Amino acid sequence: MAHGPAKGFTRWLYTTNHKDIGSMYLWFSFAMFLLGGVFALVIRAELFEPGLQIVEPGFFNQMTTMHGLVMVFGAVMPAFVGLANWMIPMMVGAPDMALPRMNNWSFWILPFAFAMMVATLFMEGGGPNFGWTFYAPLSTTYAPPSVTFFIFAVHIMGASSIMGSINIIATILNMRAPGMTLMKMPLFVWTWLITAYLLIAVMPVLAGVVTMMLMDIHFGTSFFDAAGGGDPVLFQHVFWFFGHPEVYIMILPAFGIVSAIIPTFARKPLFGYSSMVYATASIAFLSFIVWAHHMFTVGMPIAGELFFMYATMLIAVPTGVKVFNWVTTMFRGAMTFETPMLFSIAFVILFTIGGFSGLMLAIAPADFQYHDTYFVVAHFHYVLVPGAIFSITAGVYYWLPKWCGNMYNETMGKTQFWMAFIGLNLTFFPMHFVGLAGMQRRVPDYNQFFADFNMISSCGAFLFGAAQIMLLYNVISTIRGGKKATDEVWENPEGLEWTVASPAPYHTFSTPPAVK
Amino acid sequence: MTKRFWQDNSTPLLCVKLGAIVVMMFAFAIFIMPPLYDLFCDITGLNGKTGGPFVTGNAENELGVDTSRTVKVQFLATNNENMPWEFRPQIKTITVHPGEPTVVNYLAVNNTRFDMVAQAVPSLVPFKAANYFHKTECFCFNQQPLAAGESAELGLSFIVDVDIPKNINTITLSYTLFDITESQKKKTTLNVINSHQQLAVNQL
Ligand code: HEM
Ligand SMILES: [Cu+2]
């Protein structure tokens, strides 16, 4: 008989259990999500009206920077890793992750990295104020002294992601139950396999770019310093060589989650499974050759502009295949609209809007107008909030009954959905208009004639924030009690995770399951 | 005991392979991407980087001067940020024949009360002309130390290549002057540390 969890705090400190570690990742991510959300609300409060009223411009810059960094590296990425920890072993019929001790490490170094990064806000000169993209020389020559701690924090986060990815790849490749061929794996497993490879390829590049910064700042090299023969534009190339694959790292696992949820609530198998796999792989491949679409305005030769423009547009093709498959799965299905499904449908619709604004930005000559305006902010929030955040929320509602054995409160879930949905659109849709009209991003003040739209955005942001508190409340009360969930939870869901009891026992699949 | 790994592949070997990718990508970012970028800029003339000293005397240059056409060369000087020196070209424009060696001067005055070191960084437009503009001598190849109150004439010798495309009639060459006094100090300290280490190693 398998033993249960140890008692007390050391259970969490020493645990090598994939479910414990998954839960810790998810809680950590939620804490970071709230923190990043507070930063965002500071930004929106300042932008509620034109003029400077609440914070100093310098602090405003620290807020935009920290909001981006915390959300990308602290909220979205750890949430996906947490879901991977919980679900991948159960989906492939493995007893645990392949490298359970390393798993413990990759989680436990994260809180230290973020404690250090957030601590910079209290240091002399303030925290990072150069944007989440930390372009040199803003982040080298003109950086506050705390930048060294920022660099070190990024190194640790990178190490954590790399260890996590190695673990995930090893689990997927080596621990599948007999009979679980690659093409029988659930799409969440597939998308994570590909994401993990992306992480392994680009997190070292991120580590490289911050290392070069470190050397420029402290050791007299001039990678990014023109005076010493370097070039600040090189920074942007290296950063976006990491940065663009990074944005797909934040969306591919989301594709996997909605590909699990939509078939369940449409009561039809996923349409075009193998095309989904190939589309994911081609998106991952293409993500390596489009990075300079973030740099159309640095002065590239015309051939470069054209290459990156067409390559970027090419990504819309596999992405379109996916959207088509989700819509076709729902087509003439016996659909019901439980909370996870609502979030997933919103994902499909709103992510597509974000894809379209992406296509507009990909038009190099047009991007000269759009670049560094709120239009870009609108674009990436449409792909990240309904993309990454909604899919994670959908996944939490979908699997929560399996994790804790209780059903969540459906009414509250639906209320949260509509609050989040309305809040998000109020916040980010007007940004398209002010962006096209020329409002720059990352500036604490703006022209009077943007005032109305900005006020709408700010109201929407607070509504969206309130919705997240409701999610927290719903999750906690579900963990503490509620209607018991059946082992299947939903009506005929597909996947090995539904064959184990609810709540999932501490140890699952100590002997491999039979795979049909 | 139940078998831990359902599949037969070796996990340690897989980890080593994945770790190797990690190390490779890190090295790629630090050691390959910067030189690759420089090479790319060199080939395309991007950023208006004009390259190192040009060595005359090869056959091509003895083709002589193309007196049938002229090219206007404009000179600009910019002080980077807080660089306090006075810095300007002594002539703003010169009209030359392709193939004709030309010498011009910039003037730099350190009118501060401190000894300083400067570095001039060139940039040239149109980018297409970058590979046809040869500097045989340039103050930008070296750092420029000037004591407090001192001034210097900074020389630049160049040849516009006879093969310069017909549609390029004007070349603008700009120098930005950077204050590198601080970073020079840092480098010297570093060298001192290095030589100490060297000493320590030698004594072993
Ligand atoms: C059809 C797919 C997409 C296309 C064609 C596209 C295109 C672009 C372009 C051209 C830009 C640069 C705009 C500028 O700075 O002027 C951009 C920015 C951005 N995109 Fe996308 N994109 C797509 C999908 C995505 C996805 C799926 C994500 C993430 C989940 C994403 C996240 C971002 C982010 C974060 C930025 C802004 C980075 C910054 O400057 O801070 N994009 N996109
Ligand atoms: Cu991109």
PDB file of N, CA and C in Angstrom, chain A residues 35-116:
ATOM      1  N   LEU A  35       0.096  39.651  -7.409  1.00  0.00           N
ATOM      2  CA  LEU A  35       1.089  40.714  -7.264  1.00  0.00           C
ATOM      3  C   LEU A  35       1.237  41.501  -8.567  1.00  0.00           C
ATOM      4  N   GLY A  36       1.391  40.763  -9.672  1.00  0.00           N
ATOM      5  CA  GLY A  36       1.484  41.422 -10.979  1.00  0.00           C
ATOM      6  C   GLY A  36       0.220  42.214 -11.259  1.00  0.00           C
ATOM      7  N   GLY A  37      -0.912  41.704 -10.783  1.00  0.00           N
ATOM      8  CA  GLY A  37      -2.176  42.402 -10.964  1.00  0.00           C
ATOM      9  C   GLY A  37      -2.204  43.712 -10.196  1.00  0.00           C
ATOM     10  N   VAL A  38      -1.654  43.701  -8.993  1.00  0.00           N
ATOM     11  CA  VAL A  38      -1.592  44.946  -8.219  1.00  0.00           C
ATOM     12  C   VAL A  38      -0.749  45.977  -8.971  1.00  0.00           C
ATOM     13  N   PHE A  39       0.390  45.528  -9.507  1.00  0.00           N
ATOM     14  CA  PHE A  39       1.222  46.452 -10.292  1.00  0.00           C
ATOM     15  C   PHE A  39       0.417  47.019 -11.460  1.00  0.00           C
ATOM     16  N   ALA A  40      -0.341  46.139 -12.122  1.00  0.00           N
ATOM     17  CA  ALA A  40      -1.126  46.587 -13.277  1.00  0.00           C
ATOM     18  C   ALA A  40      -2.158  47.616 -12.838  1.00  0.00           C
ATOM     19  N   LEU A  41      -2.751  47.410 -11.656  1.00  0.00           N
ATOM     20  CA  LEU A  41      -3.769  48.355 -11.204  1.00  0.00           C
ATOM     21  C   LEU A  41      -3.151  49.699 -10.833  1.00  0.00           C
ATOM     22  N   VAL A  42      -1.896  49.679 -10.362  1.00  0.00           N
ATOM     23  CA  VAL A  42      -1.210  50.957 -10.141  1.00  0.00           C
ATOM     24  C   VAL A  42      -1.085  51.690 -11.477  1.00  0.00           C
ATOM     25  N   ILE A  43      -0.705  50.948 -12.506  1.00  0.00           N
ATOM     26  CA  ILE A  43      -0.565  51.561 -13.829  1.00  0.00           C
ATOM     27  C   ILE A  43      -1.904  52.141 -14.285  1.00  0.00           C
ATOM     28  N   ARG A  44      -2.966  51.317 -14.166  1.00  0.00           N
ATOM     29  CA  ARG A  44      -4.269  51.763 -14.660  1.00  0.00           C
ATOM     30  C   ARG A  44      -4.814  52.910 -13.810  1.00  0.00           C
ATOM     31  N   ALA A  45      -4.490  52.927 -12.526  1.00  0.00           N
ATOM     32  CA  ALA A  45      -4.963  54.029 -11.688  1.00  0.00           C
ATOM     33  C   ALA A  45      -4.304  55.327 -12.136  1.00  0.00           C
ATOM     34  N   GLU A  46      -3.004  55.246 -12.437  1.00  0.00           N
ATOM     35  CA  GLU A  46      -2.309  56.445 -12.896  1.00  0.00           C
ATOM     36  C   GLU A  46      -2.876  56.909 -14.239  1.00  0.00           C
ATOM     37  N   LEU A  47      -3.249  55.950 -15.088  1.00  0.00           N
ATOM     38  CA  LEU A  47      -3.715  56.308 -16.429  1.00  0.00           C
ATOM     39  C   LEU A  47      -5.211  56.580 -16.473  1.00  0.00           C
ATOM     40  N   PHE A  48      -5.870  56.535 -15.308  1.00  0.00           N
ATOM     41  CA  PHE A  48      -7.306  56.782 -15.259  1.00  0.00           C
ATOM     42  C   PHE A  48      -7.630  58.148 -15.866  1.00  0.00           C
ATOM     43  N   GLU A  49      -6.774  59.118 -15.590  1.00  0.00           N
ATOM     44  CA  GLU A  49      -6.952  60.467 -16.116  1.00  0.00           C
ATOM     45  C   GLU A  49      -5.635  60.941 -16.690  1.00  0.00           C
ATOM     46  N   PRO A  50      -5.673  61.864 -17.645  1.00  0.00           N
ATOM     47  CA  PRO A  50      -4.400  62.425 -18.117  1.00  0.00           C
ATOM     48  C   PRO A  50      -3.747  63.249 -17.011  1.00  0.00           C
ATOM     49  N   GLY A  51      -2.463  63.491 -17.164  1.00  0.00           N
ATOM     50  CA  GLY A  51      -1.737  64.223 -16.119  1.00  0.00           C
ATOM     51  C   GLY A  51      -1.121  63.251 -15.146  1.00  0.00           C
ATOM     52  N   LEU A  52      -0.230  63.775 -14.303  1.00  0.00           N
ATOM     53  CA  LEU A  52       0.423  62.907 -13.324  1.00  0.00           C
ATOM     54  C   LEU A  52      -0.277  63.072 -11.997  1.00  0.00           C
ATOM     55  N   GLN A  53      -0.825  62.006 -11.439  1.00  0.00           N
ATOM     56  CA  GLN A  53      -1.469  62.193 -10.130  1.00  0.00           C
ATOM     57  C   GLN A  53      -1.044  61.232  -9.039  1.00  0.00           C
ATOM     58  N   ILE A  54      -0.886  59.948  -9.330  1.00  0.00           N
ATOM     59  CA  ILE A  54      -0.723  59.015  -8.218  1.00  0.00           C
ATOM     60  C   ILE A  54       0.732  58.664  -7.942  1.00  0.00           C
ATOM     61  N   VAL A  55       1.467  58.330  -8.990  1.00  0.00           N
ATOM     62  CA  VAL A  55       2.853  57.895  -8.759  1.00  0.00           C
ATOM     63  C   VAL A  55       3.819  58.757  -9.563  1.00  0.00           C
ATOM     64  N   GLU A  56       5.063  58.724  -9.143  1.00  0.00           N
ATOM     65  CA  GLU A  56       6.137  59.391  -9.857  1.00  0.00           C
ATOM     66  C   GLU A  56       6.377  58.684 -11.180  1.00  0.00           C
ATOM     67  N   PRO A  57       6.761  59.418 -12.228  1.00  0.00           N
ATOM     68  CA  PRO A  57       7.052  58.748 -13.503  1.00  0.00           C
ATOM     69  C   PRO A  57       8.070  57.625 -13.353  1.00  0.00           C
ATOM     70  N   GLY A  58       9.097  57.849 -12.528  1.00  0.00           N
ATOM     71  CA  GLY A  58      10.114  56.808 -12.360  1.00  0.00           C
ATOM     72  C   GLY A  58       9.515  55.541 -11.784  1.00  0.00           C
ATOM     73  N   PHE A  59       8.622  55.696 -10.830  1.00  0.00           N
ATOM     74  CA  PHE A  59       7.990  54.530 -10.229  1.00  0.00           C
ATOM     75  C   PHE A  59       7.018  53.880 -11.213  1.00  0.00           C
ATOM     76  N   PHE A  60       6.372  54.704 -12.013  1.00  0.00           N
ATOM     77  CA  PHE A  60       5.492  54.169 -13.055  1.00  0.00           C
ATOM     78  C   PHE A  60       6.273  53.218 -13.962  1.00  0.00           C
ATOM     79  N   ASN A  61       7.487  53.635 -14.334  1.00  0.00           N
ATOM     80  CA  ASN A  61       8.303  52.759 -15.178  1.00  0.00           C
ATOM     81  C   ASN A  61       8.630  51.451 -14.472  1.00  0.00           C
ATOM     82  N   GLN A  62       8.894  51.531 -13.169  1.00  0.00           N
ATOM     83  CA  GLN A  62       9.169  50.287 -12.437  1.00  0.00           C
ATOM     84  C   GLN A  62       7.939  49.386 -12.432  1.00  0.00           C
ATOM     85  N   MET A  63       6.756  50.026 -12.390  1.00  0.00           N
ATOM     86  CA  MET A  63       5.529  49.234 -12.379  1.00  0.00           C
ATOM     87  C   MET A  63       5.308  48.520 -13.714  1.00  0.00           C
ATOM     88  N   THR A  64       5.485  49.242 -14.837  1.00  0.00           N
ATOM     89  CA  THR A  64       5.289  48.565 -16.129  1.00  0.00           C
ATOM     90  C   THR A  64       6.289  47.421 -16.270  1.00  0.00           C
ATOM     91  N   THR A  65       7.520  47.663 -15.834  1.00  0.00           N
ATOM     92  CA  THR A  65       8.549  46.629 -15.951  1.00  0.00           C
ATOM     93  C   THR A  65       8.214  45.420 -15.091  1.00  0.00           C
ATOM     94  N   MET A  66       7.930  45.686 -13.824  1.00  0.00           N
ATOM     95  CA  MET A  66       7.688  44.573 -12.906  1.00  0.00           C
ATOM     96  C   MET A  66       6.401  43.835 -13.261  1.00  0.00           C
ATOM     97  N   HIS A  67       5.388  44.575 -13.710  1.00  0.00           N
ATOM     98  CA  HIS A  67       4.161  43.908 -14.132  1.00  0.00           C
ATOM     99  C   HIS A  67       4.470  42.882 -15.216  1.00  0.00           C
ATOM    100  N   GLY A  68       5.210  43.312 -16.232  1.00  0.00           N
ATOM    101  CA  GLY A  68       5.534  42.398 -17.328  1.00  0.00           C
ATOM    102  C   GLY A  68       6.349  41.212 -16.853  1.00  0.00           C
ATOM    103  N   LEU A  69       7.412  41.498 -16.088  1.00  0.00           N
ATOM    104  CA  LEU A  69       8.298  40.404 -15.668  1.00  0.00           C
ATOM    105  C   LEU A  69       7.569  39.405 -14.778  1.00  0.00           C
ATOM    106  N   VAL A  70       6.802  39.939 -13.820  1.00  0.00           N
ATOM    107  CA  VAL A  70       6.126  39.048 -12.872  1.00  0.00           C
ATOM    108  C   VAL A  70       5.066  38.212 -13.587  1.00  0.00           C
ATOM    109  N   MET A  71       4.313  38.820 -14.496  1.00  0.00           N
ATOM    110  CA  MET A  71       3.275  38.071 -15.187  1.00  0.00           C
ATOM    111  C   MET A  71       3.863  36.992 -16.095  1.00  0.00           C
ATOM    112  N   VAL A  72       4.907  37.355 -16.854  1.00  0.00           N
ATOM    113  CA  VAL A  72       5.478  36.387 -17.798  1.00  0.00           C
ATOM    114  C   VAL A  72       6.183  35.258 -17.051  1.00  0.00           C
ATOM    115  N   PHE A  73       7.136  35.643 -16.177  1.00  0.00           N
ATOM    116  CA  PHE A  73       7.981  34.619 -15.572  1.00  0.00           C
ATOM    117  C   PHE A  73       7.419  34.080 -14.263  1.00  0.00           C
ATOM    118  N   GLY A  74       6.546  34.851 -13.626  1.00  0.00           N
ATOM    119  CA  GLY A  74       6.056  34.425 -12.321  1.00  0.00           C
ATOM    120  C   GLY A  74       4.669  33.849 -12.358  1.00  0.00           C
ATOM    121  N   ALA A  75       3.806  34.348 -13.246  1.00  0.00           N
ATOM    122  CA  ALA A  75       2.422  33.875 -13.257  1.00  0.00           C
ATOM    123  C   ALA A  75       2.196  32.835 -14.347  1.00  0.00           C
ATOM    124  N   VAL A  76       2.407  33.226 -15.609  1.00  0.00           N
ATOM    125  CA  VAL A  76       2.020  32.334 -16.707  1.00  0.00           C
ATOM    126  C   VAL A  76       2.903  31.087 -16.770  1.00  0.00           C
ATOM    127  N   MET A  77       4.217  31.282 -16.777  1.00  0.00           N
ATOM    128  CA  MET A  77       5.078  30.108 -16.959  1.00  0.00           C
ATOM    129  C   MET A  77       4.959  29.107 -15.805  1.00  0.00           C
ATOM    130  N   PRO A  78       5.043  29.528 -14.540  1.00  0.00           N
ATOM    131  CA  PRO A  78       4.889  28.545 -13.460  1.00  0.00           C
ATOM    132  C   PRO A  78       3.502  27.893 -13.443  1.00  0.00           C
ATOM    133  N   ALA A  79       2.462  28.620 -13.868  1.00  0.00           N
ATOM    134  CA  ALA A  79       1.134  27.993 -13.895  1.00  0.00           C
ATOM    135  C   ALA A  79       1.124  26.826 -14.870  1.00  0.00           C
ATOM    136  N   PHE A  80       1.713  27.019 -16.039  1.00  0.00           N
ATOM    137  CA  PHE A  80       1.743  25.920 -17.003  1.00  0.00           C
ATOM    138  C   PHE A  80       2.597  24.767 -16.485  1.00  0.00           C
ATOM    139  N   VAL A  81       3.711  25.100 -15.828  1.00  0.00           N
ATOM    140  CA  VAL A  81       4.550  24.025 -15.285  1.00  0.00           C
ATOM    141  C   VAL A  81       3.779  23.280 -14.193  1.00  0.00           C
ATOM    142  N   GLY A  82       3.010  24.021 -13.400  1.00  0.00           N
ATOM    143  CA  GLY A  82       2.212  23.380 -12.368  1.00  0.00           C
ATOM    144  C   GLY A  82       1.193  22.426 -12.968  1.00  0.00           C
ATOM    145  N   LEU A  83       0.501  22.877 -14.007  1.00  0.00           N
ATOM    146  CA  LEU A  83      -0.465  21.992 -14.661  1.00  0.00           C
ATOM    147  C   LEU A  83       0.242  20.782 -15.251  1.00  0.00           C
ATOM    148  N   ALA A  84       1.438  21.012 -15.824  1.00  0.00           N
ATOM    149  CA  ALA A  84       2.190  19.900 -16.396  1.00  0.00           C
ATOM    150  C   ALA A  84       2.528  18.888 -15.314  1.00  0.00           C
ATOM    151  N   ASN A  85       2.957  19.372 -14.150  1.00  0.00           N
ATOM    152  CA  ASN A  85       3.306  18.473 -13.064  1.00  0.00           C
ATOM    153  C   ASN A  85       2.122  17.642 -12.619  1.00  0.00           C
ATOM    154  N   TRP A  86       1.005  18.296 -12.460  1.00  0.00           N
ATOM    155  CA  TRP A  86      -0.183  17.572 -12.012  1.00  0.00           C
ATOM    156  C   TRP A  86      -0.647  16.582 -13.074  1.00  0.00           C
ATOM    157  N   MET A  87      -0.750  17.062 -14.319  1.00  0.00           N
ATOM    158  CA  MET A  87      -1.506  16.299 -15.302  1.00  0.00           C
ATOM    159  C   MET A  87      -0.676  15.353 -16.160  1.00  0.00           C
ATOM    160  N   ILE A  88       0.567  15.729 -16.515  1.00  0.00           N
ATOM    161  CA  ILE A  88       1.275  14.892 -17.484  1.00  0.00           C
ATOM    162  C   ILE A  88       1.474  13.459 -16.978  1.00  0.00           C
ATOM    163  N   PRO A  89       1.961  13.256 -15.732  1.00  0.00           N
ATOM    164  CA  PRO A  89       2.096  11.861 -15.295  1.00  0.00           C
ATOM    165  C   PRO A  89       0.750  11.115 -15.326  1.00  0.00           C
ATOM    166  N   MET A  90      -0.319  11.797 -14.925  1.00  0.00           N
ATOM    167  CA  MET A  90      -1.617  11.112 -14.940  1.00  0.00           C
ATOM    168  C   MET A  90      -2.120  10.882 -16.357  1.00  0.00           C
ATOM    169  N   MET A  91      -1.747  11.746 -17.280  1.00  0.00           N
ATOM    170  CA  MET A  91      -2.227  11.596 -18.659  1.00  0.00           C
ATOM    171  C   MET A  91      -1.489  10.514 -19.416  1.00  0.00           C
ATOM    172  N   VAL A  92      -0.203  10.293 -19.056  1.00  0.00           N
ATOM    173  CA  VAL A  92       0.541   9.268 -19.792  1.00  0.00           C
ATOM    174  C   VAL A  92       0.631   7.970 -18.988  1.00  0.00           C
ATOM    175  N   GLY A  93       0.002   7.929 -17.833  1.00  0.00           N
ATOM    176  CA  GLY A  93      -0.005   6.706 -17.038  1.00  0.00           C
ATOM    177  C   GLY A  93       1.303   6.440 -16.328  1.00  0.00           C
ATOM    178  N   ALA A  94       1.963   7.495 -15.851  1.00  0.00           N
ATOM    179  CA  ALA A  94       3.235   7.329 -15.137  1.00  0.00           C
ATOM    180  C   ALA A  94       2.999   7.536 -13.643  1.00  0.00           C
ATOM    181  N   PRO A  95       3.822   6.922 -12.779  1.00  0.00           N
ATOM    182  CA  PRO A  95       3.635   7.082 -11.344  1.00  0.00           C
ATOM    183  C   PRO A  95       4.073   8.452 -10.833  1.00  0.00           C
ATOM    184  N   ASP A  96       4.988   9.090 -11.513  1.00  0.00           N
ATOM    185  CA  ASP A  96       5.474  10.400 -11.078  1.00  0.00           C
ATOM    186  C   ASP A  96       6.271  10.994 -12.228  1.00  0.00           C
ATOM    187  N   MET A  97       6.902  12.142 -11.984  1.00  0.00           N
ATOM    188  CA  MET A  97       7.800  12.696 -12.991  1.00  0.00           C
ATOM    189  C   MET A  97       9.062  11.840 -13.029  1.00  0.00           C
ATOM    190  N   ALA A  98       9.813  11.946 -14.137  1.00  0.00           N
ATOM    191  CA  ALA A  98      10.989  11.097 -14.293  1.00  0.00           C
ATOM    192  C   ALA A  98      12.074  11.457 -13.292  1.00  0.00           C
ATOM    193  N   LEU A  99      12.175  12.729 -12.916  1.00  0.00           N
ATOM    194  CA  LEU A  99      13.269  13.166 -12.043  1.00  0.00           C
ATOM    195  C   LEU A  99      12.675  13.916 -10.862  1.00  0.00           C
ATOM    196  N   PRO A 100      12.106  13.189  -9.895  1.00  0.00           N
ATOM    197  CA  PRO A 100      11.336  13.840  -8.833  1.00  0.00           C
ATOM    198  C   PRO A 100      12.156  14.777  -7.950  1.00  0.00           C
ATOM    199  N   ARG A 101      13.421  14.445  -7.713  1.00  0.00           N
ATOM    200  CA  ARG A 101      14.206  15.334  -6.851  1.00  0.00           C
ATOM    201  C   ARG A 101      14.525  16.641  -7.540  1.00  0.00           C
ATOM    202  N   MET A 102      14.855  16.551  -8.824  1.00  0.00           N
ATOM    203  CA  MET A 102      15.121  17.783  -9.562  1.00  0.00           C
ATOM    204  C   MET A 102      13.850  18.615  -9.618  1.00  0.00           C
ATOM    205  N   ASN A 103      12.717  17.937  -9.648  1.00  0.00           N
ATOM    206  CA  ASN A 103      11.444  18.623  -9.679  1.00  0.00           C
ATOM    207  C   ASN A 103      11.288  19.513  -8.446  1.00  0.00           C
ATOM    208  N   ASN A 104      11.651  18.965  -7.295  1.00  0.00           N
ATOM    209  CA  ASN A 104      11.598  19.732  -6.060  1.00  0.00           C
ATOM    210  C   ASN A 104      12.483  20.983  -6.170  1.00  0.00           C
ATOM    211  N   TRP A 105      13.678  20.783  -6.693  1.00  0.00           N
ATOM    212  CA  TRP A 105      14.600  21.906  -6.860  1.00  0.00           C
ATOM    213  C   TRP A 105      14.030  22.965  -7.790  1.00  0.00           C
ATOM    214  N   SER A 106      13.511  22.517  -8.935  1.00  0.00           N
ATOM    215  CA  SER A 106      13.117  23.535  -9.907  1.00  0.00           C
ATOM    216  C   SER A 106      11.988  24.372  -9.340  1.00  0.00           C
ATOM    217  N   PHE A 107      11.165  23.803  -8.458  1.00  0.00           N
ATOM    218  CA  PHE A 107      10.180  24.678  -7.832  1.00  0.00           C
ATOM    219  C   PHE A 107      10.810  25.568  -6.781  1.00  0.00           C
ATOM    220  N   TRP A 108      11.579  24.987  -5.861  1.00  0.00           N
ATOM    221  CA  TRP A 108      11.970  25.756  -4.686  1.00  0.00           C
ATOM    222  C   TRP A 108      12.941  26.894  -4.944  1.00  0.00           C
ATOM    223  N   ILE A 109      13.617  26.881  -6.112  1.00  0.00           N
ATOM    224  CA  ILE A 109      14.471  28.047  -6.354  1.00  0.00           C
ATOM    225  C   ILE A 109      13.660  29.242  -6.838  1.00  0.00           C
ATOM    226  N   LEU A 110      12.433  28.978  -7.313  1.00  0.00           N
ATOM    227  CA  LEU A 110      11.632  30.084  -7.847  1.00  0.00           C
ATOM    228  C   LEU A 110      11.275  31.156  -6.809  1.00  0.00           C
ATOM    229  N   PRO A 111      10.767  30.770  -5.632  1.00  0.00           N
ATOM    230  CA  PRO A 111      10.408  31.813  -4.668  1.00  0.00           C
ATOM    231  C   PRO A 111      11.593  32.708  -4.331  1.00  0.00           C
ATOM    232  N   PHE A 112      12.787  32.133  -4.323  1.00  0.00           N
ATOM    233  CA  PHE A 112      13.962  32.951  -4.022  1.00  0.00           C
ATOM    234  C   PHE A 112      14.234  33.937  -5.144  1.00  0.00           C
ATOM    235  N   ALA A 113      14.109  33.459  -6.384  1.00  0.00           N
ATOM    236  CA  ALA A 113      14.336  34.350  -7.518  1.00  0.00           C
ATOM    237  C   ALA A 113      13.380  35.535  -7.458  1.00  0.00           C
ATOM    238  N   PHE A 114      12.111  35.243  -7.157  1.00  0.00           N
ATOM    239  CA  PHE A 114      11.145  36.334  -7.183  1.00  0.00           C
ATOM    240  C   PHE A 114      11.255  37.215  -5.953  1.00  0.00           C
ATOM    241  N   ALA A 115      11.620  36.635  -4.817  1.00  0.00           N
ATOM    242  CA  ALA A 115      11.837  37.466  -3.637  1.00  0.00           C
ATOM    243  C   ALA A 115      12.929  38.475  -3.953  1.00  0.00           C
ATOM    244  N   MET A 116      13.977  37.994  -4.624  1.00  0.00           N
ATOM    245  CA  MET A 116      15.079  38.889  -4.951  1.00  0.00           C
ATOM    246  C   MET A 116      14.629  39.956  -5.941  1.00  0.00           C
TER     247      MET A 116
END
